[in-house]
Structures are given as C-alpha cells and as structure tokens.
Short mmCIF file of C-alpha atoms in Angstrom, two decimals:
data_model
loop_
_atom_site.label_atom_id
_atom_site.label_comp_id
_atom_site.label_asym_id
_atom_site.label_seq_id
_atom_site.Cartn_x
_atom_site.Cartn_y
_atom_site.Cartn_z
CA MET A 4 -151.51 -75.68 62.09
CA ALA A 5 -149.46 -72.18 61.70
CA SER A 6 -150.82 -68.74 61.74
CA THR A 7 -150.44 -64.89 62.87
CA LEU A 8 -150.16 -63.66 66.48
CA LEU A 9 -152.34 -60.65 66.81
CA SER A 10 -152.69 -58.24 69.09
CA LEU A 11 -153.59 -54.94 69.78
CA ALA A 12 -152.10 -52.92 72.07
CA SER A 13 -155.04 -50.76 73.08
CA LEU A 14 -156.18 -53.82 74.58
CA ASP A 15 -152.85 -54.91 76.64
CA ALA A 16 -154.72 -53.14 79.72
CA GLN A 17 -157.40 -56.28 79.83
CA VAL A 18 -154.49 -58.89 80.27
CA ARG A 19 -154.01 -60.50 83.80
CA PRO A 20 -150.18 -61.64 83.64
CA VAL A 21 -148.35 -64.20 84.67
CA ALA A 22 -144.42 -64.11 84.22
CA PRO A 23 -142.98 -66.98 82.23
CA VAL A 24 -140.66 -68.39 85.23
CA ARG A 25 -137.41 -67.68 82.51
CA PRO A 26 -138.82 -64.55 81.12
CA ASN A 27 -135.51 -64.96 78.72
CA GLY A 28 -133.45 -67.29 76.26
CA PRO A 29 -134.86 -70.43 74.13
CA TRP A 30 -137.73 -72.67 74.93
CA ALA A 31 -139.00 -70.73 78.85
CA ILE A 32 -141.60 -72.60 80.65
CA LYS A 33 -144.61 -70.24 81.51
CA THR A 34 -148.23 -70.15 82.57
CA ARG A 35 -151.36 -68.80 81.22
CA GLU A 36 -154.30 -68.34 82.51
CA HIS A 37 -156.26 -67.97 79.68
CA VAL A 38 -155.09 -70.55 77.36
CA ASP A 39 -156.43 -72.15 80.74
CA LEU A 40 -159.64 -71.10 80.57
CA TRP A 41 -159.64 -72.03 77.12
CA LEU A 42 -159.32 -75.18 77.82
CA HIS A 43 -161.67 -75.04 80.96
CA GLY A 44 -164.55 -74.73 78.48
CA PHE A 45 -163.46 -77.35 75.52
CA ALA A 46 -162.86 -79.95 78.55
CA LEU A 47 -166.09 -79.56 80.51
CA VAL A 48 -168.11 -79.42 76.94
CA SER A 49 -166.41 -81.79 75.02
CA ALA A 50 -166.44 -85.78 74.76
CA ASP A 51 -163.38 -86.82 75.51
CA THR A 52 -162.02 -90.71 73.44
CA SER A 53 -159.08 -90.09 72.72
CA VAL A 54 -156.37 -93.21 72.88
CA VAL A 55 -154.41 -90.98 74.74
CA PRO A 56 -156.73 -88.33 76.26
CA LEU A 57 -157.13 -85.64 75.56
CA PHE A 58 -157.76 -83.31 78.95
CA ARG A 59 -156.24 -85.45 82.16
CA ARG A 60 -158.62 -87.80 83.30
CA GLY A 61 -160.70 -86.82 85.38
CA TYR A 62 -160.40 -83.09 85.26
CA ARG A 63 -164.27 -82.93 84.17
CA ASP A 64 -165.70 -84.58 87.39
CA SER A 65 -163.39 -83.31 89.83
CA LEU A 66 -164.50 -79.69 88.54
CA VAL A 67 -167.88 -80.32 88.85
CA VAL A 68 -167.37 -81.24 92.70
CA VAL A 69 -164.94 -78.11 92.99
CA ARG A 70 -167.37 -75.85 91.72
CA ASN A 71 -170.20 -77.15 92.89
CA MET A 72 -168.78 -77.42 96.12
CA ALA A 73 -167.91 -73.30 95.53
CA GLN A 74 -171.63 -73.35 95.12
CA ARG A 75 -171.23 -70.47 91.98
CA SER A 76 -173.12 -70.99 88.92
CA THR A 77 -171.78 -69.21 86.03
CA ARG A 78 -172.94 -68.37 82.44
CA LEU A 79 -171.37 -71.91 81.53
CA ASP A 80 -173.82 -73.55 83.36
CA THR A 81 -176.43 -72.20 81.49
CA ALA A 82 -174.85 -72.59 78.16
CA MET A 83 -173.40 -75.93 78.59
CA ALA A 84 -176.23 -78.07 76.85
CA MET A 85 -176.15 -75.79 73.91
CA LEU A 86 -172.46 -75.66 73.50
CA GLN A 87 -172.24 -79.66 74.19
CA LYS A 88 -175.05 -80.13 71.26
CA THR A 89 -173.42 -77.57 68.91
CA LEU A 90 -169.70 -79.69 69.51
CA ALA A 91 -171.33 -83.33 68.75
CA ALA A 92 -172.84 -81.77 65.39
CA SER A 93 -169.46 -80.73 64.45
CA PRO A 94 -166.62 -82.07 65.83
CA GLU A 95 -164.35 -80.26 63.68
CA LEU A 96 -164.75 -77.51 66.32
CA VAL A 97 -162.58 -79.16 68.64
CA ASN A 98 -159.77 -78.09 66.75
CA ALA A 99 -160.60 -74.60 68.14
CA GLN A 100 -158.87 -75.11 71.40
CA PHE A 101 -156.03 -73.78 69.77
CA TYR A 102 -157.56 -70.74 69.18
CA ALA A 103 -156.38 -68.84 72.71
CA LEU A 104 -152.63 -69.39 72.21
CA HIS A 105 -152.91 -67.06 69.22
CA PHE A 106 -153.46 -64.35 71.99
CA THR A 107 -151.80 -62.76 74.86
CA ASN A 108 -155.06 -62.41 76.55
CA PHE A 109 -158.38 -63.72 76.83
CA GLY A 110 -159.85 -60.30 76.77
CA THR A 111 -158.55 -59.79 72.98
CA LEU A 112 -159.31 -63.41 72.39
CA ARG A 113 -163.18 -62.41 73.40
CA VAL A 114 -162.75 -58.65 71.17
CA SER A 115 -161.61 -61.43 68.04
CA VAL A 116 -164.90 -63.45 68.27
CA GLN A 117 -167.50 -60.35 69.37
CA LEU A 118 -166.12 -58.59 66.29
CA LEU A 119 -166.55 -61.70 63.90
CA THR A 120 -170.30 -61.81 65.25
CA GLN A 121 -170.85 -58.91 64.16
CA ALA A 122 -169.33 -59.47 60.64
CA LYS A 123 -171.02 -62.03 60.38
CA GLY A 124 -168.11 -63.94 59.67
CA ASP A 125 -167.45 -61.50 56.61
CA VAL A 126 -163.71 -60.25 56.51
CA ARG A 127 -164.29 -57.97 53.96
CA SER A 128 -166.78 -55.66 55.74
CA VAL A 129 -164.46 -54.61 58.45
CA ARG A 130 -162.55 -51.69 57.73
CA ASP A 131 -160.18 -51.55 60.33
CA ARG A 132 -156.49 -53.46 59.18
CA ASP A 133 -155.94 -54.83 62.90
CA GLN A 134 -159.97 -55.61 63.00
CA ALA A 135 -159.94 -57.63 59.54
CA ARG A 136 -156.89 -59.48 60.68
CA MET A 137 -158.71 -60.65 63.85
CA VAL A 138 -161.84 -61.11 62.15
CA ALA A 139 -159.92 -63.63 59.67
CA LEU A 140 -157.79 -65.11 62.18
CA ALA A 141 -161.32 -65.83 64.07
CA ALA A 142 -162.91 -67.61 60.89
CA ASN A 143 -160.33 -70.11 60.40
CA TYR A 144 -162.10 -71.55 63.04
CA PHE A 145 -165.46 -70.49 63.65
CA GLY A 146 -166.75 -70.21 59.64
CA SER A 147 -169.75 -71.59 59.70
CA ALA A 148 -172.96 -69.50 61.48
CA PRO A 149 -173.17 -72.16 64.09
CA ALA A 150 -169.80 -72.29 64.53
CA ARG A 151 -169.44 -68.33 64.72
CA GLU A 152 -172.02 -69.18 67.37
CA PHE A 153 -170.59 -71.34 69.83
CA GLY A 154 -167.81 -69.45 69.53
CA GLU A 155 -169.32 -66.12 71.11
CA GLN A 156 -171.71 -68.46 73.45
CA LEU A 157 -168.71 -70.65 74.58
CA SER A 158 -166.17 -66.55 75.35
CA VAL A 159 -169.74 -65.13 77.00
CA ALA A 160 -169.69 -67.79 79.44
CA LEU A 161 -166.07 -68.72 79.80
CA GLU A 162 -165.65 -64.45 81.08
CA SER A 163 -168.53 -65.34 83.24
CA GLU A 164 -167.06 -68.45 84.53
CA SER A 165 -163.62 -66.50 84.44
CA GLN A 166 -164.57 -63.42 87.04
CA ARG A 167 -167.47 -66.36 89.18
CA PHE A 168 -164.51 -69.11 89.76
CA PHE A 169 -162.56 -69.68 87.62
CA HIS A 170 -159.72 -66.81 88.20
CA GLU A 171 -159.75 -67.55 91.94
CA ASN A 172 -158.89 -71.61 91.52
CA TRP A 173 -156.05 -70.74 89.02
CA LEU A 174 -154.59 -68.36 91.43
CA GLN A 175 -154.88 -71.32 94.36
CA VAL A 176 -153.04 -73.88 91.87
CA GLN A 177 -150.99 -71.95 90.72
CA ARG A 178 -149.79 -71.07 93.79
CA MET A 179 -149.93 -74.90 95.02
CA ARG A 180 -147.72 -76.21 91.95
CA ALA A 181 -145.09 -73.15 92.09
CA PRO A 182 -142.42 -75.85 93.31
CA VAL A 183 -143.51 -78.15 90.10
CA ILE A 184 -142.57 -75.27 88.03
CA ALA A 185 -139.05 -74.24 89.76
CA ARG A 186 -137.98 -78.04 89.35
CA ALA A 187 -139.30 -78.38 86.17
CA ASP A 188 -137.77 -75.39 85.00
CA SER A 189 -134.64 -76.44 86.53
CA LEU A 190 -133.90 -80.26 84.31
CA TRP A 191 -135.08 -78.45 81.63
CA ARG A 192 -132.58 -75.67 81.53
CA THR A 193 -129.62 -78.20 82.83
CA ALA A 194 -130.32 -81.28 81.51
CA TRP A 195 -133.14 -82.09 78.82
CA PHE A 196 -132.67 -79.58 76.76
CA PRO A 197 -129.44 -79.14 76.31
CA LYS A 198 -129.23 -82.89 75.60
CA LEU A 199 -132.53 -82.64 72.84
CA ALA A 200 -131.74 -79.37 71.34
CA GLY A 201 -129.72 -80.86 68.27
CA PHE A 202 -132.63 -82.57 66.87
CA LEU A 203 -134.88 -78.96 67.77
CA ARG A 204 -132.56 -77.39 65.67
CA ALA A 205 -132.74 -79.91 63.08
CA THR A 206 -136.41 -79.81 63.26
CA GLY A 207 -136.44 -76.83 62.17
CA GLN A 208 -137.70 -76.59 66.08
CA ARG A 209 -134.95 -73.88 67.54
CA ASN A 210 -137.07 -70.71 68.90
CA GLY A 211 -140.81 -71.67 71.13
CA GLU A 212 -142.71 -71.38 74.76
CA ILE A 213 -144.23 -74.33 77.04
CA ILE A 214 -146.69 -73.36 78.52
CA VAL A 215 -147.12 -75.73 81.61
CA SER A 216 -151.19 -76.99 82.27
CA PRO A 217 -152.87 -78.73 84.74
CA LEU A 218 -155.39 -79.26 82.29
CA VAL A 219 -153.58 -81.48 79.74
CA GLU A 220 -151.55 -84.74 80.69
CA GLY A 221 -149.76 -86.98 78.25
CA GLU A 222 -151.64 -85.11 74.98
CA GLY A 223 -150.34 -81.37 74.77
CA ARG A 224 -151.15 -78.99 72.11
CA THR A 225 -148.27 -77.12 69.28
CA ILE A 226 -148.98 -74.67 67.09
CA THR A 227 -147.51 -71.73 65.59
CA ALA A 228 -148.82 -68.73 66.80
CA ASP A 229 -146.49 -66.60 65.74
CA PRO A 230 -143.28 -66.86 63.41
CA ALA A 231 -141.55 -64.59 64.85
CA THR A 232 -141.24 -66.25 68.36
CA GLY A 233 -141.54 -70.02 67.12
CA LEU A 234 -143.95 -72.32 68.11
CA SER A 235 -146.15 -72.30 71.22
CA MET A 236 -146.78 -75.80 72.88
CA VAL A 237 -148.94 -76.97 76.19
CA VAL A 238 -147.56 -79.79 77.95
CA THR A 239 -148.88 -80.68 81.65
CA LEU A 240 -148.58 -79.56 85.01
CA PRO A 241 -148.55 -82.63 87.72
CA PRO A 242 -149.78 -81.91 90.94
CA SER A 243 -147.07 -82.24 93.27
CA VAL A 244 -143.02 -82.47 92.18
CA ASP A 245 -142.37 -86.18 92.54
CA ARG A 246 -143.83 -86.30 89.22
CA THR A 247 -141.76 -83.32 87.75
CA THR A 248 -140.66 -84.96 84.77
CA GLU A 249 -144.04 -85.96 83.74
CA VAL A 250 -143.63 -82.28 82.56
CA LEU A 251 -140.57 -83.39 80.68
CA TYR A 252 -142.26 -86.29 79.17
CA GLY A 253 -145.31 -84.23 77.46
CA ILE A 254 -142.01 -81.68 75.40
CA VAL A 255 -140.52 -84.76 74.26
CA HIS A 256 -143.60 -86.03 72.65
CA GLU A 257 -145.05 -82.94 72.05
CA ALA A 258 -141.31 -82.72 69.64
CA VAL A 259 -141.69 -85.40 68.11
CA GLY A 260 -145.03 -84.60 66.21
CA THR A 261 -144.17 -83.26 63.24
CA PHE A 262 -141.34 -85.79 62.70
CA ALA A 263 -143.75 -88.72 63.07
CA ALA A 264 -146.12 -87.93 61.05
CA THR A 265 -143.21 -87.46 58.25
CA ALA A 266 -141.83 -90.99 58.11
CA ILE A 267 -145.40 -92.03 58.57
CA SER A 268 -146.40 -90.51 55.60
CA ASP A 269 -143.19 -91.83 53.74
CA ASN A 270 -143.78 -95.26 54.29
CA ILE A 271 -147.47 -95.65 53.54
CA THR A 272 -149.36 -95.78 50.00
CA PRO A 273 -150.99 -93.39 48.69
CA ARG A 274 -154.23 -95.43 48.75
CA GLN A 275 -153.28 -95.59 52.79
CA LYS A 276 -153.27 -91.81 53.21
CA SER A 277 -157.22 -91.89 51.98
CA ALA A 278 -158.65 -93.98 54.23
CA GLY A 279 -157.21 -92.34 56.87
CA VAL A 280 -154.24 -94.76 58.00
CA ALA A 281 -152.07 -92.00 58.56
CA ASP A 282 -154.45 -90.39 61.27
CA ARG A 283 -154.67 -93.94 62.94
CA LEU A 284 -151.07 -94.12 63.07
CA GLN A 285 -150.50 -90.74 64.09
CA THR A 286 -150.76 -92.13 68.03
CA PRO A 287 -148.94 -94.97 67.93
CA GLY A 288 -146.07 -92.93 65.87
CA ALA A 289 -145.56 -90.05 67.87
CA LEU A 290 -145.40 -92.28 71.73
CA ARG A 291 -143.18 -94.39 69.53
CA ALA A 292 -141.20 -91.61 68.31
CA GLY A 293 -140.52 -90.48 71.39
CA LEU A 294 -139.16 -93.26 73.31
CA LEU A 295 -136.93 -93.47 70.40
CA LEU A 296 -135.18 -89.95 70.92
CA LEU A 297 -135.29 -90.77 74.14
CA GLN A 298 -133.40 -93.91 74.02
CA ARG A 299 -130.66 -92.26 71.82
CA VAL A 300 -130.16 -88.47 73.74
CA LEU A 301 -131.74 -89.66 77.61
CA PRO A 302 -131.58 -93.62 78.05
CA ARG A 303 -132.24 -93.57 81.56
CA GLU A 304 -135.91 -91.89 80.74
CA ALA A 305 -136.82 -94.05 78.28
CA GLU A 306 -138.94 -96.16 81.33
CA GLY A 307 -140.19 -93.05 82.74
CA TYR A 308 -141.61 -91.83 79.74
CA ALA A 309 -142.85 -95.68 79.06
CA ARG A 310 -144.70 -95.36 82.21
CA PHE A 311 -145.48 -92.46 82.34
CA TYR A 312 -147.63 -93.09 79.31
CA LEU A 313 -149.09 -96.82 79.94
CA ARG A 314 -150.41 -94.53 82.56
CA VAL A 315 -152.06 -92.49 80.57
CA ILE A 316 -153.44 -94.83 77.97
CA GLY A 317 -154.62 -96.78 80.62
CA LYS A 318 -152.42 -99.80 80.02
CA PRO A 319 -150.90 -101.95 83.12
CA VAL A 320 -147.41 -100.60 84.44
CA PRO A 321 -145.07 -103.00 84.87
CA ALA A 322 -142.81 -102.49 87.71
CA VAL A 323 -139.61 -103.30 84.98
CA GLY A 324 -139.73 -103.84 81.04
CA ALA A 325 -142.30 -100.61 80.84
CA VAL A 326 -140.46 -99.63 77.42
CA ALA A 327 -140.88 -103.73 76.14
CA ALA A 328 -144.88 -102.85 77.10
CA LEU A 329 -145.06 -99.99 75.93
CA GLU A 330 -143.48 -100.93 72.54
CA ALA A 331 -146.38 -103.95 72.51
CA ALA A 332 -149.27 -101.44 73.42
CA MET A 333 -148.47 -99.15 70.53
CA PRO A 334 -146.97 -101.71 67.62
CA LEU A 335 -145.91 -99.60 64.55
CA HIS A 336 -144.56 -101.29 61.17
CA ALA A 337 -141.19 -102.05 60.67
CA ASP A 338 -140.53 -99.58 58.08
CA ILE A 339 -141.75 -96.74 59.85
CA LEU A 340 -139.52 -97.44 62.86
CA GLU A 341 -136.28 -97.45 60.46
CA SER A 342 -137.09 -94.57 59.00
CA MET A 343 -137.75 -93.30 62.52
CA GLY A 344 -134.52 -94.72 63.63
CA LYS A 345 -131.81 -93.13 60.82
CA GLN A 346 -133.63 -90.25 61.08
CA LEU A 347 -132.92 -89.36 64.33
CA ASP A 348 -129.46 -90.72 63.75
CA LEU A 349 -129.06 -88.34 60.68
CA HIS A 350 -130.35 -85.03 63.09
CA LEU A 351 -128.13 -86.64 66.56
CA GLY A 352 -125.28 -87.24 64.24
CA GLY A 353 -123.17 -84.12 65.30
CA LEU A 354 -123.96 -84.44 68.38
#
C-alpha cells in the first residue's frame, strides 16, 4: 500500500516526539507513540483471527486488566460497541490500521479525519491544497459515510484514551523496554543489516524506518508512506532483552513480504488467482521466504526464527528441529519454493 506522506508545519507543535535510537542512516530503529495509539485502538475493537495474529497474543485482555486497574474510563469505552459493529460489517476497514504511518503525530492525523468529515468525503470541496491532499488520503481509507463515521469516532476516542490512560502507560512501557531497543539497534547495525543489505537493495528496499511496537508480534506492518524516505516498517518490541532477536525475526518477515507475493503470483494460474489462492498462500509464503533468506545469509538464526513463528502461530515448539516443524506447519508447493530459491540466489549472488 503506497501513499504520500502528509504533514503540515503549522500542526507540528501537537507532536509528542520520541527520538529514534539512530536518527541517521538507512533503516533506523525508532518508536512512535501515535502509531502505537492507533494500533491500540484497532487491537481493542477488531476480532483477530489471522493465522499469524495481527496483534500480540493476549494484548487486548491484558490491557483491559490494566485499564480497569487504572480506573480511568475514556471515550473509547463509550464508542467501543459502535466501532466493533462497524468493523464487523465492513472488514475492509481493518486496512485503516496503516493510516497512522502516513503521519508524524496524532494531532495531524486527527485533523485529517476532521477535514474529511467536514468535507463529507468530497475532496473537490476543499480549497486549500494541503488540506485537500489530507482529505484525499483520508478518503482512500474512509471512503463511505459509515467508514468516515468510524474514522471520526475512533480518532476522537483515541484522543481521549491518550489523555486519560495510554500516554502515561506508553511512557512506562518505553522505559521498561529501553534496554531491548538498545540491544536490537546494536544487533541490527553490527550483524543483521550487513547480511541483509544485499537482499534489501536487490528488492528495492534501500531506505526506510523500523518502528518497534509492543502491540504487534509476528505480523508487522509495512507501507511506503513517503517515497522520499522509503518504507515504514512496524515490528515487535518484546518485553525482555533475552527476546531481542524477535525484533530481527520480524524485520526479516516484513522484508520478504513482497518477494513472497511475487513468487506465489508467478507460480499459480489466473483461475487460482481469481479464487483467492494467492491471498491464502501469502502467510506460508512469507514465513517460508524469511526462513530461506536466513538459511542463506544468517544460517545460525534460522532455528530461532522457526521457534519464534511456531510459537506465534500456536504450534508446538520442539527442543530441536524447529525448522522442519515450521516447514511442516506451513507447507508450500515445490514450484514456489524453487522459484524463491532461484531468486534469492540471484539477489545474493554478489555477496
């Protein structure tokens, strides 16, 4: 999903900035409160039935406990039933969870949804050029009247949620997980990025940002929000330093998403595509592509990757032989695997 980053300088004062661990260089690791806040809203109002869960297992239940202990009701509590009903009726709205990645702060996001509501979805009615661009972007995610109402109610509810609960809790989580971020950044810069750089270049992923989030686990989020800066990738932020490599496993999984989709598309028939086979194969395809990539560039990490994803998808994790167990749990046609292998050999041939 590719869109243009929109940010108005007059609204920058509304941001609560969090500095990246490394503000310069390709693929810097960062945290973004407004992205976590937006995903938090979707985690609480959506039914997560994906093979690789969209959010960390148990997140919603754990947050309900924390919110109840804080005894701070917010407008999200009031809007919850309506938001859940709308999302269930229009499941395509789940794609709006990517919306926050187009913005540098929640204030600008909130204004964009307000402008869309005021314009009733009509971009032509907005005279200001910057505002028209914001409305056009918002309309891509919230095109219908019910979708616009969903976006309006969710953004209002999350503004209240941030003020009364989320911001304080988020800061606490960041303090507790700061050692994980520092360790992940060190591993990424010194060991993982040098090995993956060739694949990233060969697949058109030269630049981007890595946003670590405690809300996600095995399934990240990746879009081109701003072509000038590259991809925005959201991956897990685990709770303890001994699980830091989960950040790197998530990066690998996100990096091979488009690569896997291409291999799948090239090896199924038009009829199969029409029947939705490509969509059904994307999960096993991405998991197996990540495994193949690691087996070539960081073979010692393949077993850990397999153990992590077996746990994420709810499969037994053997003491040994996790790679074989993941391959068995995520079967893929030999033609697709062969195609992936050949493409990887081409991409990595110069290493």
